[in-house]
Short mmCIF file of C-alpha atoms in Angstrom, two decimals:
data_model
loop_
_atom_site.label_atom_id
_atom_site.label_comp_id
_atom_site.label_asym_id
_atom_site.label_seq_id
_atom_site.Cartn_x
_atom_site.Cartn_y
_atom_site.Cartn_z
CA MET E 20 15.44 -22.35 11.17
CA LYS E 21 13.30 -20.31 13.57
CA ARG E 22 9.88 -21.45 12.27
CA VAL E 23 8.31 -24.37 14.12
CA SER E 24 5.75 -26.30 12.08
CA ARG E 25 2.41 -27.06 13.68
CA TYR E 26 2.70 -30.56 12.27
CA VAL E 27 5.44 -31.37 14.73
CA GLY E 28 2.48 -32.31 16.92
CA VAL E 29 2.40 -35.58 15.01
CA LEU E 30 5.79 -36.37 16.45
CA VAL E 31 4.65 -35.20 19.87
CA ALA E 32 1.77 -37.63 19.90
CA ALA E 33 4.00 -40.40 18.62
CA VAL E 34 7.00 -39.88 20.90
CA LEU E 35 4.98 -39.15 24.01
CA GLY E 36 2.79 -42.11 23.19
CA MET E 37 5.74 -44.32 23.98
CA GLY E 38 5.70 -43.10 27.57
CA ILE E 39 8.05 -44.06 30.34
CA LEU E 40 10.13 -47.19 30.02
CA SER E 41 9.32 -49.63 32.77
CA ALA E 42 11.81 -51.39 35.01
CA GLN E 43 11.20 -54.55 33.01
CA ALA E 44 12.34 -52.93 29.74
CA ALA E 45 15.56 -54.93 29.67
CA SER E 46 13.60 -58.18 29.40
CA GLN E 47 11.00 -56.80 26.99
CA SER E 48 11.17 -56.63 23.23
CA PRO E 49 11.15 -53.14 21.65
CA HIS E 50 7.57 -53.77 20.49
CA GLU E 51 6.45 -54.69 23.99
CA VAL E 52 8.10 -51.61 25.46
CA VAL E 53 6.33 -49.34 22.97
CA SER E 54 2.93 -51.04 23.18
CA GLN E 55 2.72 -51.10 26.96
CA SER E 56 3.95 -47.55 27.31
CA VAL E 57 1.34 -46.14 24.93
CA ASP E 58 -1.50 -47.09 27.27
CA GLN E 59 0.35 -45.73 30.32
CA LEU E 60 0.93 -42.26 28.99
CA MET E 61 -2.11 -41.62 26.84
CA SER E 62 -4.22 -41.91 29.97
CA LYS E 63 -2.21 -39.00 31.40
CA LEU E 64 -2.67 -36.79 28.38
CA ASP E 65 -6.32 -37.40 27.53
CA ASN E 66 -8.64 -34.49 28.39
CA ASN E 67 -5.81 -32.40 29.86
CA GLN E 68 -4.95 -30.16 26.92
CA ASP E 69 -6.72 -27.09 28.36
CA ARG E 70 -4.85 -27.40 31.63
CA TYR E 71 -1.49 -27.82 29.92
CA ARG E 72 -2.22 -24.94 27.56
CA ASN E 73 -2.61 -22.68 30.61
CA HIS E 74 0.34 -24.18 32.48
CA PRO E 75 3.18 -24.46 29.94
CA ASP E 76 5.91 -25.05 32.53
CA GLU E 77 3.98 -27.98 33.96
CA LEU E 78 3.54 -29.36 30.47
CA LYS E 79 7.26 -29.09 29.72
CA SER E 80 7.97 -30.98 32.93
CA VAL E 81 5.60 -33.76 31.88
CA VAL E 82 7.19 -33.87 28.43
CA GLU E 83 10.72 -34.10 29.83
CA GLN E 84 9.71 -36.76 32.33
CA ASN E 85 8.29 -38.91 29.59
CA ILE E 86 10.75 -38.58 26.73
CA ASP E 87 13.98 -38.34 28.71
CA PRO E 88 14.12 -42.06 29.61
CA ILE E 89 13.35 -43.29 26.09
CA VAL E 90 15.86 -41.28 24.05
CA ASP E 91 19.60 -41.83 23.80
CA TRP E 92 20.35 -38.11 23.75
CA ARG E 93 24.12 -38.47 23.56
CA TYR E 94 23.97 -40.79 20.56
CA ALA E 95 21.25 -38.74 18.82
CA SER E 96 23.01 -35.38 19.26
CA ALA E 97 26.34 -36.82 18.07
CA SER E 98 24.57 -38.14 14.99
CA VAL E 99 23.10 -34.70 14.29
CA MET E 100 26.54 -33.09 14.58
CA GLY E 101 27.74 -35.67 12.06
CA LYS E 102 31.14 -34.99 10.54
CA TYR E 103 31.65 -32.01 12.87
CA PHE E 104 31.48 -34.09 16.04
CA GLN E 105 35.18 -34.93 16.16
CA ALA E 106 36.20 -31.30 15.68
CA ALA E 107 34.01 -30.07 18.54
CA SER E 108 35.42 -29.82 22.04
CA PRO E 109 34.01 -32.09 24.78
CA GLU E 110 32.31 -29.04 26.29
CA GLN E 111 30.71 -28.12 22.96
CA ARG E 112 29.48 -31.67 22.45
CA SER E 113 27.90 -31.75 25.89
CA ARG E 114 26.38 -28.31 25.47
CA PHE E 115 24.87 -29.18 22.11
CA ALA E 116 23.37 -32.36 23.59
CA ARG E 117 21.69 -30.24 26.28
CA VAL E 118 20.47 -27.62 23.78
CA PHE E 119 19.29 -30.31 21.36
CA LYS E 120 17.30 -31.98 24.13
CA GLN E 121 15.75 -28.73 25.39
CA THR E 122 14.68 -27.49 21.95
CA LEU E 123 12.93 -30.78 21.27
CA ILE E 124 11.20 -30.73 24.66
CA ASP E 125 10.00 -27.15 24.06
CA THR E 126 8.81 -28.03 20.56
CA TYR E 127 6.99 -31.16 21.72
CA ALA E 128 5.29 -29.19 24.51
CA GLN E 129 4.06 -26.60 22.03
CA GLY E 130 2.84 -29.21 19.58
CA LEU E 131 1.10 -31.27 22.24
CA VAL E 132 -1.57 -28.61 22.84
CA THR E 133 -1.95 -27.60 19.19
CA PHE E 134 -2.14 -30.93 17.35
CA ASP E 135 -5.59 -32.52 17.52
CA TYR E 136 -4.92 -36.26 17.44
CA LYS E 137 -7.52 -38.97 17.88
CA ASP E 138 -5.50 -42.13 18.40
CA VAL E 139 -2.00 -43.60 18.45
CA ARG E 140 -1.61 -47.19 17.30
CA VAL E 141 1.38 -49.48 17.52
CA MET E 142 1.66 -51.79 14.53
CA ASP E 143 2.13 -55.53 15.07
CA ASN E 144 5.42 -55.68 13.20
CA GLN E 145 8.90 -55.39 14.67
CA ASN E 146 12.00 -55.39 12.47
CA GLN E 147 15.30 -56.38 14.06
CA ARG E 148 18.28 -56.62 11.74
CA TYR E 149 20.88 -56.64 14.51
CA ASP E 150 20.95 -57.83 18.11
CA ASP E 151 21.28 -54.25 19.38
CA GLN E 152 19.04 -52.39 16.91
CA ALA E 153 15.37 -52.66 15.98
CA SER E 154 12.52 -50.64 14.52
CA VAL E 155 8.90 -50.38 15.60
CA ASP E 156 6.12 -48.82 13.51
CA MET E 157 3.26 -46.71 14.77
CA GLU E 158 0.42 -44.70 13.28
CA VAL E 159 -0.92 -41.38 14.55
CA ILE E 160 -4.52 -40.69 13.56
CA ALA E 161 -5.57 -37.04 13.54
CA ALA E 162 -9.06 -35.91 14.46
CA SER E 163 -9.54 -35.06 10.78
CA GLY E 164 -8.96 -38.71 9.91
CA GLU E 165 -5.53 -38.19 8.36
CA ARG E 166 -3.04 -40.93 9.17
CA TYR E 167 0.65 -40.33 9.81
CA PRO E 168 3.04 -43.30 9.76
CA VAL E 169 5.82 -43.27 12.34
CA SER E 170 8.83 -45.57 12.53
CA TYR E 171 11.21 -45.64 15.49
CA THR E 172 14.76 -46.90 15.43
CA LEU E 173 15.75 -48.20 18.85
CA ARG E 174 19.17 -49.19 20.11
CA ASN E 175 19.93 -51.54 22.96
CA ARG E 176 22.50 -49.92 25.21
CA ASP E 177 23.42 -51.44 28.57
CA GLY E 178 20.31 -53.60 28.50
CA SER E 179 17.77 -50.87 27.74
CA TRP E 180 16.09 -50.08 24.42
CA LYS E 181 16.22 -46.36 23.59
CA VAL E 182 15.19 -44.28 20.61
CA ILE E 183 17.97 -42.97 18.36
CA ASN E 184 15.95 -41.85 15.34
CA VAL E 185 12.39 -41.34 14.15
CA VAL E 186 10.88 -41.28 10.66
CA VAL E 187 7.56 -39.42 10.61
CA ASN E 188 5.34 -39.34 7.53
CA GLY E 189 8.34 -40.31 5.41
CA ILE E 190 10.60 -37.63 6.90
CA ASN E 191 13.83 -38.92 8.45
CA LEU E 192 14.26 -36.55 11.40
CA GLY E 193 17.83 -37.57 12.18
CA LEU E 194 18.93 -36.88 8.62
CA THR E 195 16.92 -33.65 8.49
CA PHE E 196 18.51 -32.31 11.66
CA ARG E 197 21.99 -33.38 10.52
CA ASN E 198 21.57 -31.49 7.24
CA GLN E 199 20.33 -28.43 9.11
CA PHE E 200 23.33 -28.58 11.45
CA ASP E 201 25.66 -28.83 8.46
CA GLN E 202 23.98 -25.84 6.78
CA ALA E 203 24.20 -23.82 9.99
CA MET E 204 27.92 -24.59 10.29
CA ARG E 205 28.47 -23.45 6.72
CA SER E 206 26.45 -20.27 7.24
CA ASN E 207 28.30 -19.42 10.46
CA ASN E 208 31.82 -20.08 9.16
CA ARG E 209 32.07 -23.29 11.24
CA ASP E 210 31.53 -21.42 14.51
CA PHE E 211 30.26 -24.11 16.90
CA ASP E 212 29.19 -21.64 19.59
CA ALA E 213 27.11 -19.60 17.13
CA VAL E 214 25.40 -22.71 15.79
CA ILE E 215 24.69 -24.13 19.25
CA ASN E 216 23.36 -20.81 20.56
CA GLY E 217 21.07 -20.41 17.56
CA TRP E 218 19.92 -24.01 17.24
CA ALA E 219 16.20 -24.14 16.40
CA PRO E 220 15.33 -27.07 14.09
CA ASP E 221 12.58 -26.56 11.53
CA VAL E 222 10.48 -29.50 10.38
CA ASP E 223 7.23 -29.65 8.42
CA LEU E 224 6.08 -33.22 8.89
CA LYS E 225 3.00 -32.99 6.70
CA ASP E 226 4.15 -31.55 3.40
CA GLY E 227 7.91 -31.50 3.73
CA ASP E 228 10.12 -28.72 2.47
CA GLY E 229 13.62 -28.16 1.17
CA ASP E 230 15.22 -28.97 4.50
CA ASN E 231 13.34 -32.22 5.10
CA GLN E 232 14.72 -35.55 3.97
CA LYS E 233 12.51 -38.41 2.88
CA ALA E 234 13.36 -41.75 4.40
CA GLN E 235 15.70 -43.85 2.36
CA GLY E 236 15.33 -47.60 2.12
#
């Protein structure tokens, strides 16, 4: 679980491309929120990779500022804990949510300066099966010309649309992380503290590996 794939940069470009949710997000559709935010943030990131490469703490701050408002961290971390959530203490749940958030921020920051992407495009479609849940598709285009499909699942909570899961290049990240958490619990004799302290998710978004889970349905 310690290896971090360079292809996580695909997710960096995609997630950061969504940017900061505006004050009007409650009255916007999920597609509008994503589309408008792409333009806002990509202007920040363009031509600044060298600076961020030399100032990693500044980069992490930018990453946190931009993904914190768009992710439902509590919901996402509880989903990753899966069947173990109920057995964890309130303190362990909160601590894992913090660790989960920080490891993703650190990973995104690393990938942001290593993945050479050319463009991020929001697709015209928006799928909404329920009043409080929708999905929006995007495409990350690498400088090499390779295209990586991205699909966000967003949930409307208290009037704001927030990300609860992402499928990148066919890899369901929520399911992948949940399986890795389950394996870590098994390997550590169901010791929550050991698993939380050692949490370091491993995802190869280009080729996939034994830990990755292809999207279902």
